[in-house]
mmCIF file of C-alpha atoms in Angstrom:
data_model
loop_
_atom_site.group_PDB
_atom_site.id
_atom_site.type_symbol
_atom_site.label_atom_id
_atom_site.label_comp_id
_atom_site.label_asym_id
_atom_site.label_seq_id
_atom_site.Cartn_x
_atom_site.Cartn_y
_atom_site.Cartn_z
ATOM 1 C CA MET A 1 0.000 0.000 0.000
ATOM 2 C CA GLU A 2 1.361 3.389 -0.959
ATOM 3 C CA ALA A 3 1.816 6.213 1.508
ATOM 4 C CA PRO A 4 -0.823 8.961 1.617
ATOM 5 C CA THR A 5 -0.374 11.782 -0.817
ATOM 6 C CA ASP A 6 -1.260 14.578 1.562
ATOM 7 C CA GLY A 7 -0.240 15.705 5.026
ATOM 8 C CA ALA A 8 3.076 15.212 6.751
ATOM 9 C CA GLY A 9 3.502 11.704 5.405
ATOM 10 C CA ALA A 10 3.240 12.635 1.744
ATOM 11 C CA GLY A 11 5.510 10.688 -0.461
ATOM 12 C CA PHE A 12 6.881 8.299 2.148
ATOM 13 C CA GLY A 13 6.371 4.659 0.962
ATOM 14 C CA THR A 14 5.654 1.671 3.127
ATOM 15 C CA ARG A 15 7.571 0.893 6.283
ATOM 16 C CA ARG A 16 9.484 -1.953 4.680
ATOM 17 C CA ASP A 17 11.101 0.613 2.356
ATOM 18 C CA TRP A 18 13.293 1.894 5.161
ATOM 19 C CA ALA A 19 16.624 0.543 6.313
ATOM 20 C CA LEU A 20 15.838 1.063 10.021
ATOM 21 C CA PRO A 21 12.786 -0.021 12.063
ATOM 22 C CA ALA A 22 10.099 2.419 13.145
ATOM 23 C CA LEU A 23 10.699 3.653 16.687
ATOM 24 C CA ALA A 24 7.817 4.461 19.015
ATOM 25 C CA GLY A 25 8.724 7.394 21.217
ATOM 26 C CA PRO A 26 11.919 8.923 22.645
ATOM 27 C CA ARG A 27 12.663 5.943 24.900
ATOM 28 C CA ALA A 28 12.828 3.588 21.921
ATOM 29 C CA VAL A 29 15.040 6.060 20.066
ATOM 30 C CA PHE A 30 17.509 6.234 22.974
ATOM 31 C CA ARG A 31 17.495 2.445 23.322
ATOM 32 C CA PHE A 32 18.151 2.132 19.608
ATOM 33 C CA LEU A 33 21.071 4.570 19.795
ATOM 34 C CA GLY A 34 22.448 2.817 22.881
ATOM 35 C CA LEU A 35 22.487 -0.512 21.058
ATOM 36 C CA ARG A 36 24.235 1.119 18.097
ATOM 37 C CA LEU A 37 26.890 2.571 20.416
ATOM 38 C CA LEU A 38 27.479 -0.831 22.034
ATOM 39 C CA ARG A 39 27.830 -2.378 18.603
ATOM 40 C CA ALA A 40 30.323 0.310 17.587
ATOM 41 C CA VAL A 41 32.406 -0.333 20.725
ATOM 42 C CA ALA A 42 32.421 -4.089 20.049
ATOM 43 C CA ILE A 43 33.500 -3.559 16.452
ATOM 44 C CA ALA A 44 36.233 -1.137 17.506
ATOM 45 C CA PHE A 45 37.572 -3.659 20.041
ATOM 46 C CA ALA A 46 37.577 -6.435 17.432
ATOM 47 C CA VAL A 47 39.400 -4.218 14.937
ATOM 48 C CA VAL A 48 42.011 -3.210 17.530
ATOM 49 C CA THR A 49 42.642 -6.911 18.215
ATOM 50 C CA ILE A 50 42.941 -7.802 14.530
ATOM 51 C CA ILE A 51 45.253 -4.877 13.805
ATOM 52 C CA PHE A 52 47.571 -5.755 16.697
ATOM 53 C CA PHE A 53 47.991 -9.395 15.681
ATOM 54 C CA LEU A 54 48.370 -8.521 11.995
ATOM 55 C CA PHE A 55 51.213 -6.140 12.780
ATOM 56 C CA SER A 56 52.792 -8.791 14.997
ATOM 57 C CA LEU A 57 52.933 -11.120 11.973
ATOM 58 C CA VAL A 58 54.851 -8.656 9.795
ATOM 59 C CA PRO A 59 58.216 -10.288 8.954
ATOM 60 C CA GLY A 60 61.466 -8.726 10.116
ATOM 61 C CA ASP A 61 62.920 -7.499 13.376
ATOM 62 C CA GLN A 62 61.465 -4.148 14.360
ATOM 63 C CA ALA A 63 64.234 -3.517 16.872
ATOM 64 C CA ALA A 64 66.974 -4.212 14.317
ATOM 65 C CA TYR A 65 65.364 -1.860 11.807
ATOM 66 C CA LEU A 66 64.947 0.944 14.335
ATOM 67 C CA ALA A 67 68.453 0.518 15.702
ATOM 68 C CA GLY A 68 69.961 1.088 12.272
ATOM 69 C CA PRO A 69 72.395 -0.851 10.059
ATOM 70 C CA GLY A 70 75.495 -0.029 12.122
ATOM 71 C CA SER A 71 74.124 -1.197 15.472
ATOM 72 C CA THR A 72 75.618 -4.028 17.469
ATOM 73 C CA GLN A 73 73.645 -7.042 18.593
ATOM 74 C CA ALA A 74 73.810 -5.787 22.190
ATOM 75 C CA GLU A 75 72.233 -2.487 21.165
ATOM 76 C CA ILE A 76 69.518 -4.322 19.259
ATOM 77 C CA ASP A 77 68.820 -6.575 22.254
ATOM 78 C CA ASN A 78 68.617 -3.585 24.593
ATOM 79 C CA LEU A 79 66.197 -1.811 22.252
ATOM 80 C CA ARG A 80 64.068 -4.930 21.942
ATOM 81 C CA GLN A 81 63.934 -5.171 25.721
ATOM 82 C CA SER A 82 63.001 -1.492 26.108
ATOM 83 C CA LEU A 83 60.203 -1.873 23.542
ATOM 84 C CA GLY A 84 58.831 -4.907 25.343
ATOM 85 C CA LEU A 85 59.248 -7.109 22.259
ATOM 86 C CA ASN A 86 60.683 -9.953 24.348
ATOM 87 C CA ASP A 87 57.434 -10.318 26.300
ATOM 88 C CA PRO A 88 54.884 -12.987 25.293
ATOM 89 C CA LEU A 89 52.500 -11.811 22.584
ATOM 90 C CA LEU A 90 49.455 -11.919 24.870
ATOM 91 C CA VAL A 91 51.279 -9.748 27.406
ATOM 92 C CA GLN A 92 52.110 -7.252 24.660
ATOM 93 C CA TYR A 93 48.466 -7.314 23.546
ATOM 94 C CA ALA A 94 47.157 -6.705 27.071
ATOM 95 C CA ARG A 95 49.608 -3.822 27.498
ATOM 96 C CA HIS A 96 48.517 -2.390 24.140
ATOM 97 C CA VAL A 97 44.779 -2.513 24.944
ATOM 98 C CA THR A 98 45.313 -1.104 28.432
ATOM 99 C CA GLY A 99 47.297 1.764 26.969
ATOM 100 C CA LEU A 100 44.590 2.525 24.406
ATOM 101 C CA LEU A 101 41.972 2.708 27.161
ATOM 102 C CA ARG A 102 44.164 5.358 28.831
ATOM 103 C CA GLY A 103 44.611 7.213 25.548
ATOM 104 C CA ASP A 104 48.179 5.964 25.189
ATOM 105 C CA PHE A 105 48.989 4.877 21.622
ATOM 106 C CA GLY A 106 52.531 3.860 22.497
ATOM 107 C CA THR A 107 55.833 5.517 21.661
ATOM 108 C CA SER A 108 56.757 6.381 18.110
ATOM 109 C CA GLU A 109 60.322 5.339 17.423
ATOM 110 C CA VAL A 110 60.550 7.943 14.646
ATOM 111 C CA PHE A 111 59.249 10.871 16.675
ATOM 112 C CA ARG A 112 60.613 9.433 19.954
ATOM 113 C CA SER A 113 57.404 10.394 21.762
ATOM 114 C CA ASP A 114 53.647 9.871 21.828
ATOM 115 C CA PRO A 115 52.508 9.835 18.169
ATOM 116 C CA LEU A 116 49.054 11.290 18.872
ATOM 117 C CA PRO A 117 50.037 15.009 18.758
ATOM 118 C CA PHE A 118 51.765 14.491 15.401
ATOM 119 C CA ILE A 119 48.728 12.629 14.070
ATOM 120 C CA LEU A 120 46.358 15.346 15.284
ATOM 121 C CA ASP A 121 48.438 17.934 13.430
ATOM 122 C CA ARG A 122 47.709 16.103 10.179
ATOM 123 C CA ILE A 123 44.029 15.350 10.726
ATOM 124 C CA PRO A 124 42.785 18.778 9.468
ATOM 125 C CA ALA A 125 44.388 18.165 6.061
ATOM 126 C CA THR A 126 42.710 14.749 5.742
ATOM 127 C CA LEU A 127 39.371 16.143 6.934
ATOM 128 C CA ALA A 128 39.613 18.962 4.399
ATOM 129 C CA LEU A 129 40.286 16.505 1.579
ATOM 130 C CA THR A 130 37.540 14.079 2.613
ATOM 131 C CA GLY A 131 35.058 16.893 3.282
ATOM 132 C CA ALA A 132 35.735 18.404 -0.137
ATOM 133 C CA ALA A 133 35.185 14.998 -1.754
ATOM 134 C CA ILE A 134 31.865 14.509 0.068
ATOM 135 C CA GLY A 135 30.815 18.039 -0.883
ATOM 136 C CA LEU A 136 31.551 17.324 -4.543
ATOM 137 C CA THR A 137 29.599 14.080 -4.267
ATOM 138 C CA ILE A 138 26.512 15.873 -2.955
ATOM 139 C CA LEU A 139 26.767 18.825 -5.345
ATOM 140 C CA ILE A 140 27.382 16.702 -8.453
ATOM 141 C CA GLY A 141 26.128 13.171 -7.811
ATOM 142 C CA ILE A 142 22.614 13.886 -6.511
ATOM 143 C CA PRO A 143 21.672 16.540 -9.139
ATOM 144 C CA ALA A 144 23.143 14.361 -11.887
ATOM 145 C CA GLY A 145 21.015 11.425 -10.782
ATOM 146 C CA LEU A 146 17.867 13.553 -10.591
ATOM 147 C CA VAL A 147 18.439 15.051 -14.052
ATOM 148 C CA SER A 148 19.135 11.603 -15.472
ATOM 149 C CA ALA A 149 15.867 10.269 -14.020
ATOM 150 C CA MET A 150 13.802 13.241 -15.195
ATOM 151 C CA PHE A 151 15.105 12.802 -18.770
ATOM 152 C CA HIS A 152 14.942 9.002 -18.707
ATOM 153 C CA THR A 153 16.155 7.390 -21.995
ATOM 154 C CA ARG A 154 16.793 10.832 -23.508
ATOM 155 C CA LEU A 155 20.109 12.504 -24.334
ATOM 156 C CA PRO A 156 20.861 13.911 -20.805
ATOM 157 C CA ASP A 157 20.203 10.472 -19.308
ATOM 158 C CA LEU A 158 22.409 8.706 -21.853
ATOM 159 C CA THR A 159 25.214 11.231 -21.374
ATOM 160 C CA ILE A 160 25.161 10.985 -17.586
ATOM 161 C CA SER A 161 24.882 7.176 -17.655
ATOM 162 C CA PHE A 162 27.916 6.938 -19.946
ATOM 163 C CA SER A 163 29.878 9.263 -17.637
ATOM 164 C CA VAL A 164 28.909 7.154 -14.601
ATOM 165 C CA VAL A 165 30.171 3.952 -16.239
ATOM 166 C CA ALA A 166 33.413 5.673 -17.224
ATOM 167 C CA LEU A 167 34.047 6.990 -13.705
ATOM 168 C CA LEU A 168 33.318 3.599 -12.143
ATOM 169 C CA ALA A 169 35.820 1.961 -14.486
ATOM 170 C CA VAL A 170 38.700 4.348 -13.733
ATOM 171 C CA PRO A 171 40.803 3.781 -10.566
ATOM 172 C CA ASN A 172 41.180 6.947 -8.521
ATOM 173 C CA PHE A 173 44.979 6.922 -8.606
ATOM 174 C CA TRP A 174 44.960 6.681 -12.418
ATOM 175 C CA LEU A 175 42.442 9.507 -12.648
ATOM 176 C CA GLY A 176 44.667 11.489 -10.296
ATOM 177 C CA LEU A 177 47.631 10.968 -12.602
ATOM 178 C CA LEU A 178 45.568 12.137 -15.579
ATOM 179 C CA LEU A 179 44.438 15.245 -13.716
ATOM 180 C CA LEU A 180 48.013 16.012 -12.679
ATOM 181 C CA SER A 181 49.298 15.564 -16.200
ATOM 182 C CA LEU A 182 46.627 17.783 -17.755
ATOM 183 C CA PHE A 183 45.946 20.584 -15.287
ATOM 184 C CA SER A 184 49.315 20.812 -13.509
ATOM 185 C CA VAL A 185 51.997 19.723 -15.959
ATOM 186 C CA GLN A 186 50.581 20.692 -19.357
ATOM 187 C CA LEU A 187 48.281 23.628 -18.552
ATOM 188 C CA GLY A 188 49.870 24.771 -15.288
ATOM 189 C CA TRP A 189 46.526 25.888 -13.895
ATOM 190 C CA LEU A 190 46.604 24.108 -10.531
ATOM 191 C CA PRO A 191 49.252 23.055 -7.973
ATOM 192 C CA SER A 192 50.586 19.559 -8.429
ATOM 193 C CA PHE A 193 51.442 18.617 -4.846
ATOM 194 C CA GLY A 194 51.246 19.715 -1.219
ATOM 195 C CA PHE A 195 48.874 22.237 0.337
ATOM 196 C CA SER A 196 49.341 25.855 -0.683
ATOM 197 C CA GLY A 197 45.780 27.142 -0.513
ATOM 198 C CA PRO A 198 42.226 26.239 -1.599
ATOM 199 C CA ALA A 199 43.355 25.606 -5.193
ATOM 200 C CA SER A 200 45.445 22.681 -3.935
ATOM 201 C CA LEU A 201 42.242 20.877 -2.926
ATOM 202 C CA ILE A 202 40.719 20.771 -6.396
ATOM 203 C CA LEU A 203 42.684 17.973 -8.066
ATOM 204 C CA PRO A 204 42.977 15.535 -5.121
ATOM 205 C CA SER A 205 39.325 15.990 -4.120
ATOM 206 C CA LEU A 206 38.179 15.393 -7.715
ATOM 207 C CA ALA A 207 40.277 12.230 -7.931
ATOM 208 C CA LEU A 208 38.998 11.010 -4.569
ATOM 209 C CA ALA A 209 35.321 11.843 -5.188
ATOM 210 C CA ALA A 210 34.992 10.554 -8.762
ATOM 211 C CA ARG A 211 33.897 7.000 -7.958
ATOM 212 C CA LEU A 212 31.509 8.053 -5.189
ATOM 213 C CA VAL A 213 29.946 10.696 -7.462
ATOM 214 C CA ALA A 214 29.240 7.953 -9.985
ATOM 215 C CA LEU A 215 27.762 5.611 -7.352
ATOM 216 C CA VAL A 216 25.515 8.314 -5.901
ATOM 217 C CA ALA A 217 24.367 9.438 -9.358
ATOM 218 C CA ARG A 218 23.463 5.861 -10.309
ATOM 219 C CA MET A 219 21.674 5.233 -7.011
ATOM 220 C CA THR A 220 19.753 8.523 -7.196
ATOM 221 C CA ARG A 221 18.715 7.842 -10.795
ATOM 222 C CA GLY A 222 17.413 4.357 -10.027
ATOM 223 C CA VAL A 223 15.471 5.337 -6.907
ATOM 224 C CA THR A 224 14.019 8.454 -8.540
ATOM 225 C CA ILE A 225 12.776 6.492 -11.567
ATOM 226 C CA ASP A 226 11.152 3.990 -9.205
ATOM 227 C CA GLU A 227 9.499 6.727 -7.134
ATOM 228 C CA LEU A 228 8.206 8.593 -10.190
ATOM 229 C CA GLY A 229 6.202 5.514 -11.146
ATOM 230 C CA LYS A 230 4.348 5.227 -7.837
ATOM 231 C CA ASP A 231 0.705 6.066 -7.178
ATOM 232 C CA TYR A 232 1.316 9.149 -5.054
ATOM 233 C CA VAL A 233 3.212 10.771 -7.934
ATOM 234 C CA ARG A 234 0.377 10.041 -10.347
ATOM 235 C CA THR A 235 -2.086 11.484 -7.839
ATOM 236 C CA ALA A 236 0.017 14.644 -7.492
ATOM 237 C CA ARG A 237 0.103 14.991 -11.269
ATOM 238 C CA SER A 238 -3.659 14.642 -11.453
ATOM 239 C CA LYS A 239 -3.934 17.549 -9.002
ATOM 240 C CA GLY A 240 -1.994 19.743 -11.426
ATOM 241 C CA LEU A 241 1.443 19.762 -9.784
ATOM 242 C CA GLY A 242 4.379 20.183 -12.146
ATOM 243 C CA ARG A 243 7.218 17.714 -12.488
ATOM 244 C CA THR A 244 9.702 19.887 -10.586
ATOM 245 C CA ALA A 245 7.251 20.515 -7.729
ATOM 246 C CA ILE A 246 6.529 16.790 -7.400
ATOM 247 C CA LEU A 247 10.212 16.009 -7.401
ATOM 248 C CA MET A 248 11.123 18.568 -4.737
ATOM 249 C CA ARG A 249 8.068 18.213 -2.473
ATOM 250 C CA HIS A 250 7.410 14.484 -2.537
ATOM 251 C CA VAL A 251 10.060 12.411 -4.274
ATOM 252 C CA LEU A 252 13.292 13.957 -3.027
ATOM 253 C CA ARG A 253 12.892 12.911 0.610
ATOM 254 C CA ASN A 254 12.332 9.290 -0.407
ATOM 255 C CA VAL A 255 15.377 9.466 -2.624
ATOM 256 C CA MET A 256 17.613 10.830 0.129
ATOM 257 C CA ILE A 257 17.378 7.742 2.374
ATOM 258 C CA PRO A 258 19.225 5.280 0.087
ATOM 259 C CA THR A 259 21.487 8.087 -1.098
ATOM 260 C CA LEU A 260 22.580 8.790 2.474
ATOM 261 C CA THR A 261 23.128 5.070 2.921
ATOM 262 C CA VAL A 262 25.510 4.974 -0.036
ATOM 263 C CA ILE A 263 27.395 8.092 1.080
ATOM 264 C CA GLY A 264 27.697 6.818 4.657
ATOM 265 C CA LEU A 265 28.861 3.341 3.700
ATOM 266 C CA GLN A 266 31.264 4.699 1.095
ATOM 267 C CA THR A 267 32.885 7.092 3.562
ATOM 268 C CA GLY A 268 35.171 4.211 4.487
ATOM 269 C CA TYR A 269 36.161 4.061 0.835
ATOM 270 C CA LEU A 270 36.964 7.776 0.903
ATOM 271 C CA LEU A 271 39.125 7.344 3.994
ATOM 272 C CA GLY A 272 40.909 4.359 2.485
ATOM 273 C CA GLY A 273 41.232 6.020 -0.892
ATOM 274 C CA SER A 274 42.632 9.148 0.708
ATOM 275 C CA VAL A 275 45.746 7.156 1.654
ATOM 276 C CA VAL A 276 46.587 6.616 -2.033
ATOM 277 C CA ILE A 277 45.524 10.104 -3.111
ATOM 278 C CA GLU A 278 47.491 11.777 -0.326
ATOM 279 C CA ARG A 279 50.585 9.863 -1.384
ATOM 280 C CA LEU A 280 50.070 10.741 -5.043
ATOM 281 C CA PHE A 281 49.571 14.464 -4.399
ATOM 282 C CA ALA A 282 52.013 14.671 -1.453
ATOM 283 C CA TRP A 283 49.063 15.785 0.649
ATOM 284 C CA PRO A 284 50.090 16.364 4.299
ATOM 285 C CA GLY A 285 47.409 14.129 5.820
ATOM 286 C CA ILE A 286 47.379 11.078 8.042
ATOM 287 C CA GLY A 287 47.132 8.695 5.082
ATOM 288 C CA ASP A 288 50.538 9.746 3.796
ATOM 289 C CA MET A 289 51.802 9.610 7.371
ATOM 290 C CA MET A 290 50.633 6.009 7.747
ATOM 291 C CA ILE A 291 52.428 4.884 4.574
ATOM 292 C CA ASN A 292 55.628 6.499 5.814
ATOM 293 C CA ALA A 293 55.178 4.856 9.222
ATOM 294 C CA ILE A 294 54.761 1.376 7.707
ATOM 295 C CA GLY A 295 57.864 1.881 5.571
ATOM 296 C CA GLN A 296 59.823 2.931 8.674
ATOM 297 C CA ARG A 297 58.320 0.116 10.795
ATOM 298 C CA ASP A 298 56.925 2.701 13.178
ATOM 299 C CA TYR A 299 54.054 0.479 14.243
ATOM 300 C CA ALA A 300 52.823 2.826 16.968
ATOM 301 C CA VAL A 301 51.970 5.469 14.357
ATOM 302 C CA ALA A 302 50.596 2.943 11.848
ATOM 303 C CA GLN A 303 48.301 1.312 14.421
ATOM 304 C CA ALA A 304 47.146 4.657 15.811
ATOM 305 C CA VAL A 305 46.212 5.960 12.347
ATOM 306 C CA THR A 306 44.419 2.722 11.457
ATOM 307 C CA ILE A 307 42.420 2.836 14.686
ATOM 308 C CA LEU A 308 41.477 6.468 14.042
ATOM 309 C CA PHE A 309 40.263 5.510 10.553
ATOM 310 C CA VAL A 310 38.070 2.778 12.019
ATOM 311 C CA VAL A 311 36.649 5.038 14.739
ATOM 312 C CA ALA A 312 35.902 7.732 12.152
ATOM 313 C CA PHE A 313 34.080 5.194 9.988
ATOM 314 C CA LEU A 314 31.957 3.998 12.928
ATOM 315 C CA VAL A 315 31.111 7.555 13.986
ATOM 316 C CA ILE A 316 30.076 8.538 10.464
ATOM 317 C CA ASN A 317 27.817 5.494 10.180
ATOM 318 C CA LEU A 318 26.186 6.410 13.497
ATOM 319 C CA VAL A 319 25.620 9.949 12.216
ATOM 320 C CA VAL A 320 23.994 8.536 9.075
ATOM 321 C CA GLU A 321 21.594 6.503 11.191
ATOM 322 C CA LEU A 322 20.729 9.648 13.169
ATOM 323 C CA LEU A 323 20.006 11.399 9.879
ATOM 324 C CA TYR A 324 17.565 8.595 9.075
ATOM 325 C CA LEU A 325 15.591 9.590 12.155
ATOM 326 C CA LEU A 326 15.548 13.235 11.069
ATOM 327 C CA ILE A 327 14.597 12.610 7.449
ATOM 328 C CA ASN A 328 11.925 9.988 8.130
ATOM 329 C CA PRO A 329 9.599 11.141 10.966
ATOM 330 C CA ARG A 330 7.629 7.874 10.779
ATOM 331 C CA MET A 331 10.574 6.107 12.398
ATOM 332 C CA ARG A 332 10.080 8.285 15.482
ATOM 333 C CA THR A 333 6.281 8.186 15.689
ATOM 334 C CA ALA A 334 5.150 4.813 14.325
#
């Protein structure tokens, strides 16, 4: 049964259309959020465990690498003892988890101190890059999908659909190289590396956002076409409403739910993809820092950055679920 075409519930589909269950009253909402927080904590703990044991399996002697090529065996043994590498693995794991609970990410052997302040210095650059990519996704992907749906099977739809397929087929690092070659090397319009102002954001954010723009455009197109064929849209047309008015008043809110789902779930892709893009554009973010840390066997920095990525992903997914509650009032009142 379709949703009513008038009143506050206009254009909302049946309850099974939504990704989250309807919640009756504030108490149910708080219980729902509490369960989501517990789930996030459990996932974070599992990821911390997996990351620790994966790093412990990396071949090579961390102490020998950090001591340097000219070090004696006695110096290497002393460094291994000071790092606690001679302790049983479970003891090292317990010490690691206990330290994380106190906010202690260990000691960086490169910086010779707590790595967290150095990581925090680089977070704004990564947030700027990721935020710019999400902004481009919203500004380009959603309108492109709506236009494609409104001109279904016509030239705008065919053009946008071809562009979507092309963007999905191109890896972001290869697109980044193309953008660098064209706009930085040949034309000289934009900076090629580092951060020297807002213009430096354009190329890396375009390379990072390209795939997500294509995914959001395709999702928006498909959902919009489906919604435009429903009874409440035909009823609105019979009342004399124009296509744009129907789209903005009734269809758009239905379209936003799966679109937010895609953006939220793909945020992890943006964070992971930012590691490659930051390296390619010499962007001073935590992704580039993590690659350097792995190459230098600075596991304290590498683990801290990985954990921050995971926590950021969990927080963003929780925010997306909160947005569900705001966009769909039936989840709060059903």
